[in-house]
Short mmCIF file of C-alpha atoms in Angstrom, two decimals:
data_model
loop_
_atom_site.label_atom_id
_atom_site.label_comp_id
_atom_site.label_asym_id
_atom_site.label_seq_id
_atom_site.Cartn_x
_atom_site.Cartn_y
_atom_site.Cartn_z
CA MET A 154 42.05 -9.84 -20.68
CA LYS A 155 42.17 -10.02 -24.47
CA ARG A 156 43.42 -6.93 -26.30
CA LEU A 157 40.74 -5.36 -28.47
CA LEU A 158 41.88 -5.06 -32.08
CA ASN A 159 40.06 -3.67 -35.10
CA THR A 160 37.46 -5.24 -37.35
CA LEU A 161 37.71 -4.44 -41.05
CA TYR A 162 34.27 -4.00 -42.63
CA ILE A 163 34.03 -4.23 -46.43
CA THR A 164 30.72 -2.80 -47.59
CA GLN A 165 31.10 -2.85 -51.40
CA SER A 166 29.77 -6.02 -52.98
CA ASP A 167 32.32 -6.32 -55.80
CA VAL A 168 35.56 -6.14 -53.79
CA TYR A 169 38.10 -8.95 -54.06
CA MET A 170 40.28 -9.64 -51.01
CA SER A 171 43.81 -10.97 -51.40
CA LEU A 172 47.07 -11.30 -49.49
CA ASP A 173 49.95 -8.90 -50.09
CA GLY A 174 52.80 -9.71 -47.73
CA ASP A 175 51.37 -9.21 -44.23
CA ASN A 176 48.56 -7.03 -45.58
CA ILE A 177 45.09 -7.54 -46.93
CA LYS A 178 44.69 -5.97 -50.36
CA LEU A 179 41.27 -4.83 -51.57
CA SER A 180 40.63 -4.40 -55.26
CA ILE A 181 37.95 -4.16 -57.93
CA GLY A 182 39.31 -5.59 -61.14
CA GLU A 183 42.67 -3.89 -61.70
CA GLU A 184 41.86 -0.97 -59.39
CA LEU A 185 43.52 -1.02 -55.97
CA LEU A 186 41.16 0.28 -53.27
CA GLY A 187 43.37 -0.11 -50.25
CA ARG A 188 45.88 -2.14 -48.30
CA PHE A 189 45.67 -2.77 -44.54
CA PRO A 190 48.13 -4.48 -42.14
CA LEU A 191 46.66 -7.73 -40.85
CA HIS A 192 48.44 -7.61 -37.50
CA ASN A 193 46.05 -4.81 -36.45
CA LEU A 194 42.94 -6.88 -37.21
CA GLU A 195 41.01 -9.45 -35.19
CA SER A 196 38.35 -10.05 -37.83
CA ILE A 197 37.21 -9.18 -41.35
CA VAL A 198 33.54 -8.82 -42.26
CA SER A 199 32.56 -8.68 -45.94
CA PHE A 200 29.10 -7.60 -47.13
CA GLY A 201 28.35 -9.15 -50.48
CA TYR A 202 30.76 -11.75 -51.79
CA THR A 203 33.02 -11.46 -54.82
CA GLY A 204 35.92 -13.50 -53.51
CA ALA A 205 38.87 -13.98 -51.22
CA SER A 206 42.14 -15.60 -52.18
CA PRO A 207 43.07 -18.98 -50.64
CA ALA A 208 46.37 -17.41 -49.53
CA LEU A 209 44.53 -14.73 -47.53
CA MET A 210 42.16 -17.25 -45.96
CA GLY A 211 45.07 -19.51 -45.00
CA TYR A 212 47.05 -16.62 -43.52
CA CYS A 213 44.07 -15.44 -41.46
CA ALA A 214 43.17 -18.97 -40.32
CA GLU A 215 46.67 -19.52 -38.96
CA ARG A 216 46.52 -16.26 -37.00
CA ASP A 217 42.96 -16.52 -35.67
CA ILE A 218 41.63 -13.68 -37.82
CA ALA A 219 38.07 -14.72 -38.66
CA ILE A 220 36.64 -13.81 -42.08
CA THR A 221 32.85 -13.53 -42.12
CA PHE A 222 30.77 -13.27 -45.29
CA LEU A 223 27.34 -11.60 -45.14
CA THR A 224 24.82 -10.61 -47.77
CA MET A 225 24.42 -6.90 -48.46
CA SER A 226 21.41 -6.90 -46.11
CA GLY A 227 23.49 -8.46 -43.31
CA ARG A 228 22.31 -12.07 -43.47
CA PHE A 229 25.02 -14.53 -42.47
CA LEU A 230 26.52 -16.65 -45.27
CA ALA A 231 29.74 -18.24 -44.02
CA ARG A 232 32.67 -17.84 -41.65
CA VAL A 233 36.28 -18.88 -42.21
CA ILE A 234 38.17 -19.71 -39.03
CA GLY A 235 41.31 -21.66 -38.26
CA GLN A 236 41.86 -24.97 -36.55
CA SER A 237 39.93 -25.32 -33.32
CA LYS A 238 42.25 -24.79 -30.37
CA GLY A 239 39.55 -25.36 -27.79
CA ASN A 240 40.14 -27.49 -24.74
CA VAL A 241 38.57 -30.84 -25.64
CA ILE A 242 37.48 -31.41 -22.03
CA LEU A 243 35.72 -28.03 -21.98
CA ARG A 244 33.86 -28.77 -25.21
CA LYS A 245 32.88 -32.26 -24.08
CA ARG A 246 31.41 -30.69 -20.95
CA GLN A 247 29.53 -28.16 -23.12
CA TYR A 248 28.07 -30.94 -25.27
CA GLN A 249 27.13 -32.99 -22.22
CA ILE A 250 25.17 -30.11 -20.69
CA SER A 251 23.55 -29.19 -24.01
CA ASP A 252 22.21 -32.74 -24.34
CA ASP A 253 20.55 -32.48 -20.90
CA GLU A 254 17.60 -30.06 -21.02
CA SER A 255 17.40 -29.74 -17.24
CA MET A 256 21.08 -28.79 -16.94
CA SER A 257 20.75 -26.49 -19.96
CA ALA A 258 17.84 -24.68 -18.31
CA ARG A 259 19.97 -23.81 -15.27
CA ILE A 260 22.38 -21.91 -17.50
CA ALA A 261 19.75 -20.58 -19.90
CA ARG A 262 17.75 -18.92 -17.13
CA ASN A 263 20.78 -16.74 -16.30
CA PHE A 264 20.98 -15.56 -19.91
CA ILE A 265 17.30 -14.61 -19.69
CA VAL A 266 17.65 -12.96 -16.27
CA GLY A 267 20.43 -10.81 -17.71
CA LYS A 268 18.34 -9.85 -20.72
CA ILE A 269 15.22 -8.91 -18.74
CA TYR A 270 17.21 -7.12 -16.02
CA ASN A 271 18.95 -4.97 -18.63
CA HIS A 272 15.65 -4.21 -20.39
CA LYS A 273 14.23 -3.14 -17.02
CA TRP A 274 17.27 -0.92 -16.45
CA MET A 275 16.71 0.79 -19.82
CA ILE A 276 13.04 1.38 -18.98
CA GLU A 277 13.80 2.81 -15.54
CA ARG A 278 16.57 5.03 -16.86
CA THR A 279 14.31 6.44 -19.58
CA THR A 280 11.59 7.05 -16.98
CA ARG A 281 14.04 8.96 -14.81
CA GLU A 282 15.65 11.03 -17.58
CA TYR A 283 12.68 11.77 -19.89
CA PRO A 284 9.50 11.77 -17.76
CA MET A 285 7.86 14.43 -19.95
CA ARG A 286 8.48 12.54 -23.21
CA ILE A 287 7.02 9.11 -22.36
CA ASP A 288 4.01 7.46 -20.72
CA VAL A 289 5.46 7.19 -17.22
CA SER A 290 2.62 5.10 -15.79
CA GLN A 291 2.99 2.53 -18.58
CA PHE A 292 6.77 2.40 -18.14
CA LYS A 293 6.44 1.85 -14.39
CA GLU A 294 3.81 -0.83 -14.88
CA ILE A 295 6.00 -2.70 -17.37
CA SER A 296 9.03 -2.36 -15.12
CA GLY A 297 7.03 -4.06 -12.37
CA GLN A 298 5.96 -6.81 -14.77
CA LEU A 299 9.60 -7.46 -15.70
CA SER A 300 10.58 -7.67 -12.01
CA SER A 301 7.91 -10.32 -11.49
CA ILE A 302 9.02 -12.29 -14.56
CA ILE A 303 12.64 -12.23 -13.37
CA GLN A 304 11.58 -13.95 -10.15
CA ASP A 305 9.72 -16.62 -12.14
CA VAL A 306 12.74 -17.14 -14.39
CA ARG A 307 15.10 -17.59 -11.44
CA ALA A 308 12.98 -20.47 -10.14
CA CYS A 309 12.35 -22.11 -13.53
CA GLU A 310 14.10 -25.33 -14.56
CA ASP A 311 12.16 -26.10 -17.74
CA LEU A 312 13.41 -24.83 -21.11
CA GLU A 313 9.98 -24.50 -22.72
CA ARG A 314 8.63 -22.49 -19.80
CA LEU A 315 11.78 -20.34 -19.86
CA ARG A 316 11.14 -19.52 -23.50
CA GLY A 317 7.55 -18.64 -22.64
CA LEU A 318 8.65 -16.29 -19.86
CA GLU A 319 11.25 -14.70 -22.13
CA GLY A 320 8.54 -14.16 -24.72
CA GLN A 321 6.25 -12.48 -22.18
CA ALA A 322 9.06 -10.16 -21.12
CA ALA A 323 9.89 -9.31 -24.75
CA VAL A 324 6.27 -8.37 -25.50
CA SER A 325 6.22 -6.03 -22.49
CA TYR A 326 9.58 -4.45 -23.29
CA ASN A 327 8.66 -3.91 -26.94
CA LYS A 328 5.72 -1.75 -25.83
CA THR A 329 8.24 0.77 -24.49
CA LEU A 330 10.93 0.59 -27.17
CA GLY A 331 9.11 2.84 -29.63
CA GLN A 332 8.69 5.53 -26.97
CA MET A 333 12.48 5.54 -26.43
CA VAL A 334 12.74 7.07 -29.90
CA LEU A 335 12.82 10.74 -28.87
CA GLN A 336 13.70 12.28 -32.26
CA GLN A 337 12.51 11.63 -35.83
CA ASN A 338 9.48 9.72 -34.51
CA GLU A 339 7.61 9.76 -37.81
CA ASP A 340 10.47 8.08 -39.66
CA PHE A 341 11.67 5.74 -36.90
CA TYR A 342 8.73 4.04 -35.23
CA PHE A 343 8.59 0.61 -33.62
CA ASN A 344 5.36 -1.34 -33.47
CA SER A 345 6.71 -4.90 -33.40
CA ARG A 346 9.83 -6.85 -34.25
CA THR A 347 9.97 -7.82 -37.93
CA ARG A 348 12.83 -9.69 -39.58
CA ARG A 349 13.53 -11.73 -42.69
CA PRO A 350 12.83 -9.15 -43.96
CA PRO A 351 12.71 -6.06 -41.71
CA LEU A 352 9.72 -3.94 -42.70
CA ASP A 353 10.66 -0.51 -41.34
CA ASN A 354 13.71 1.66 -40.66
CA MET A 355 13.97 0.75 -36.98
CA ASN A 356 13.83 -3.00 -37.61
CA ALA A 357 16.41 -2.70 -40.39
CA MET A 358 18.85 -1.14 -37.93
CA LEU A 359 18.07 -3.62 -35.16
CA SER A 360 18.63 -6.58 -37.49
CA PHE A 361 21.95 -5.15 -38.61
CA ALA A 362 23.09 -4.51 -35.04
CA TYR A 363 22.11 -8.03 -33.93
CA THR A 364 24.07 -9.52 -36.85
CA LEU A 365 27.21 -7.61 -35.83
CA LEU A 366 26.77 -8.50 -32.16
CA SER A 367 26.22 -12.17 -32.99
CA ASN A 368 29.39 -12.24 -35.06
CA ASP A 369 31.43 -10.62 -32.27
CA THR A 370 29.98 -13.02 -29.68
CA ALA A 371 30.67 -16.11 -31.80
CA ALA A 372 34.29 -15.03 -32.22
CA ALA A 373 34.61 -14.49 -28.45
CA LEU A 374 33.24 -17.96 -27.66
CA GLU A 375 35.57 -19.67 -30.13
CA ALA A 376 38.50 -17.71 -28.67
CA VAL A 377 37.99 -19.23 -25.19
CA GLY A 378 37.59 -22.74 -26.60
CA LEU A 379 33.80 -23.12 -26.73
CA ASP A 380 31.72 -24.26 -29.69
CA ALA A 381 29.64 -21.25 -30.78
CA TYR A 382 27.15 -23.55 -32.56
CA VAL A 383 26.07 -25.66 -29.55
CA GLY A 384 23.76 -23.73 -27.24
CA PHE A 385 21.69 -24.23 -24.11
CA LEU A 386 18.66 -21.96 -24.67
CA HIS A 387 18.79 -22.03 -28.47
CA ARG A 388 18.86 -25.67 -29.53
CA ASP A 389 20.95 -27.14 -32.33
CA ARG A 390 20.09 -26.08 -35.85
CA PRO A 391 22.40 -26.44 -38.87
CA GLY A 392 24.22 -23.21 -39.62
CA ARG A 393 23.03 -21.39 -36.49
CA ALA A 394 25.53 -20.18 -33.89
CA SER A 395 23.19 -21.15 -31.04
CA LEU A 396 25.55 -20.45 -28.14
CA ALA A 397 26.37 -17.01 -29.59
CA LEU A 398 22.63 -16.28 -29.65
CA ASP A 399 22.39 -17.46 -26.03
CA VAL A 400 25.16 -15.22 -24.71
CA MET A 401 24.16 -12.16 -26.72
CA GLU A 402 20.64 -12.22 -25.19
CA GLU A 403 21.99 -10.26 -22.21
CA LEU A 404 23.44 -7.62 -24.53
CA ARG A 405 20.59 -7.10 -26.99
CA GLY A 406 19.05 -4.21 -25.06
CA VAL A 407 21.98 -2.42 -23.41
CA TYR A 408 24.36 -2.89 -26.33
CA ALA A 409 22.45 -3.22 -29.62
CA ASP A 410 19.07 -1.54 -28.93
CA LYS A 411 20.66 1.32 -27.01
CA PHE A 412 23.17 1.83 -29.83
CA VAL A 413 20.41 2.00 -32.45
CA LEU A 414 18.39 4.43 -30.34
CA ALA A 415 21.45 6.67 -29.96
CA LEU A 416 21.98 6.83 -33.73
CA ILE A 417 18.35 7.87 -34.20
CA ASN A 418 18.10 10.31 -31.30
CA LYS A 419 21.43 11.98 -32.18
CA LYS A 420 20.30 12.18 -35.83
CA VAL A 421 23.33 10.30 -37.10
CA VAL A 422 20.87 8.54 -39.45
CA ASN A 423 17.74 9.86 -41.12
CA LYS A 424 14.95 8.67 -43.41
CA ASP A 425 17.11 9.18 -46.52
CA ASP A 426 19.46 6.44 -45.31
CA PHE A 427 16.91 3.73 -46.12
CA TYR A 428 15.11 2.32 -49.14
CA LYS A 429 12.28 -0.17 -49.63
CA LYS A 430 12.37 -3.14 -52.01
CA GLU A 431 9.42 -4.48 -53.97
CA ASN A 432 8.80 -7.24 -51.38
CA GLY A 433 8.47 -4.63 -48.60
CA ALA A 434 11.94 -5.21 -47.14
CA VAL A 435 13.58 -2.04 -45.81
CA LEU A 436 17.36 -1.85 -46.18
CA MET A 437 20.06 0.67 -45.35
CA THR A 438 21.93 2.42 -48.13
CA ASP A 439 25.67 1.88 -48.60
CA ASP A 440 26.43 5.25 -47.01
CA ALA A 441 24.18 4.45 -44.06
CA ARG A 442 25.97 1.15 -43.46
CA LYS A 443 29.29 2.95 -43.46
CA LYS A 444 28.03 5.47 -40.87
CA PHE A 445 26.57 2.62 -38.82
CA LEU A 446 29.80 0.59 -38.87
CA LYS A 447 31.96 3.61 -38.04
CA ALA A 448 29.78 4.35 -35.00
CA TRP A 449 29.77 0.63 -34.04
CA GLN A 450 33.58 0.58 -33.99
CA GLU A 451 33.63 3.74 -31.87
CA LYS A 452 31.08 2.18 -29.48
CA LYS A 453 33.29 -0.88 -29.05
CA GLN A 454 36.15 1.36 -27.88
CA GLU A 455 34.14 3.07 -25.11
CA LYS A 456 35.32 2.14 -21.62
CA ILE A 457 33.06 0.72 -18.92
CA THR A 458 33.54 -1.06 -15.60
CA HIS A 459 32.38 -4.66 -15.89
CA PRO A 460 29.66 -5.14 -13.22
CA TYR A 461 30.91 -8.60 -12.13
CA LEU A 462 34.66 -8.50 -12.77
CA GLY A 463 35.05 -4.93 -11.52
CA GLU A 464 37.62 -4.31 -14.26
CA LYS A 465 37.65 -1.36 -16.64
CA ILE A 466 37.25 -2.74 -20.16
CA SER A 467 35.90 -1.55 -23.49
CA TRP A 468 32.36 -2.37 -24.63
CA GLY A 469 33.86 -4.45 -27.43
CA LEU A 470 35.40 -6.81 -24.88
CA VAL A 471 32.15 -7.51 -23.04
CA PRO A 472 31.34 -10.57 -25.22
CA HIS A 473 34.86 -11.87 -24.52
CA ALA A 474 34.41 -11.34 -20.78
CA GLN A 475 31.09 -13.21 -20.77
CA ALA A 476 32.55 -16.04 -22.87
CA LEU A 477 35.40 -16.36 -20.38
CA LEU A 478 32.99 -16.43 -17.43
CA LEU A 479 30.89 -19.11 -19.14
CA ALA A 480 33.99 -21.23 -19.75
CA ARG A 481 34.98 -20.86 -16.10
CA TYR A 482 31.55 -22.01 -15.00
CA LEU A 483 31.66 -25.05 -17.26
CA ARG A 484 35.07 -25.92 -15.78
CA ASN A 485 33.49 -25.71 -12.28
CA ASP A 486 35.65 -22.71 -11.38
CA LEU A 487 32.44 -20.75 -10.64
CA ASP A 488 29.32 -21.91 -8.80
CA GLU A 489 27.05 -20.16 -11.31
CA TYR A 490 27.34 -18.33 -14.62
CA PRO A 491 27.19 -14.58 -13.85
CA PRO A 492 25.12 -12.72 -16.46
CA PHE A 493 26.01 -9.20 -17.53
CA LEU A 494 23.79 -7.04 -15.31
CA TRP A 495 24.32 -3.45 -16.40
CA LYS A 496 23.95 -0.64 -13.86
#
């Protein structure tokens, strides 16, 4: 299993990144902000873009250290990676399946089963642990609806119908998500998913978490030799890492949503960590992003037992484990792609 290294997050918009020996040097004008050894890093994520030296980009590309550039709000701009070392036979198989909607649906339905199963698990766990804080009858009803949809998804071989079923499940799950906010309810409410831009504090955090998870998943897929931009559920679109979006579907609830809920319920963040722009977009402050990223790195280090592999790994390696399992399936080493079904 891959060794989990660190990700360096640069949250100031005017920082210039350069190479200094085997270190990355961060500076603003003539002021040196810091120097970090590159051998400890697996990726670099920069919010806001001032610049990066060609020497640094070349060094990182040769050593498989991805550099990702995002806007200050977390929207993806670009990613610098090295020469593709993927197995050409594996990628040709990926492209062949992606071009066949029927074959794509057989893989896509497992992504969706994993997503709905994990949403159901979150609902049932909340029902069990906080029966006095939620509408138990509604939670149980929605849990039953998700069970029924899972059965429909397992039998479905049509991509459009799969997307419809996934949409039904998302609508049901979203009715419970706001009730999972147990603290600071007035400041962190969830009525519906809004993005581009997020219109409330909760959606701002969810969008940020999904961006980080997508970046980690794309890196994991490239590491096992797959093309992160050619998906099965999400179809080809220029600039979109469609396969990363496919694989991260299983992890949206148990990884990203659960992480955001924990920050709110543990009062790591509060209403002062957000501000609203003139167009209604709600964004996190610089300090809030730093708190968020620190907690995200800590989350990635937490140990779990992978439900399919039976191995003890960190949360940060789950995208790598799923990427590896997907590659094995495409090589015909597995009869079916095993989604991440959290217990």
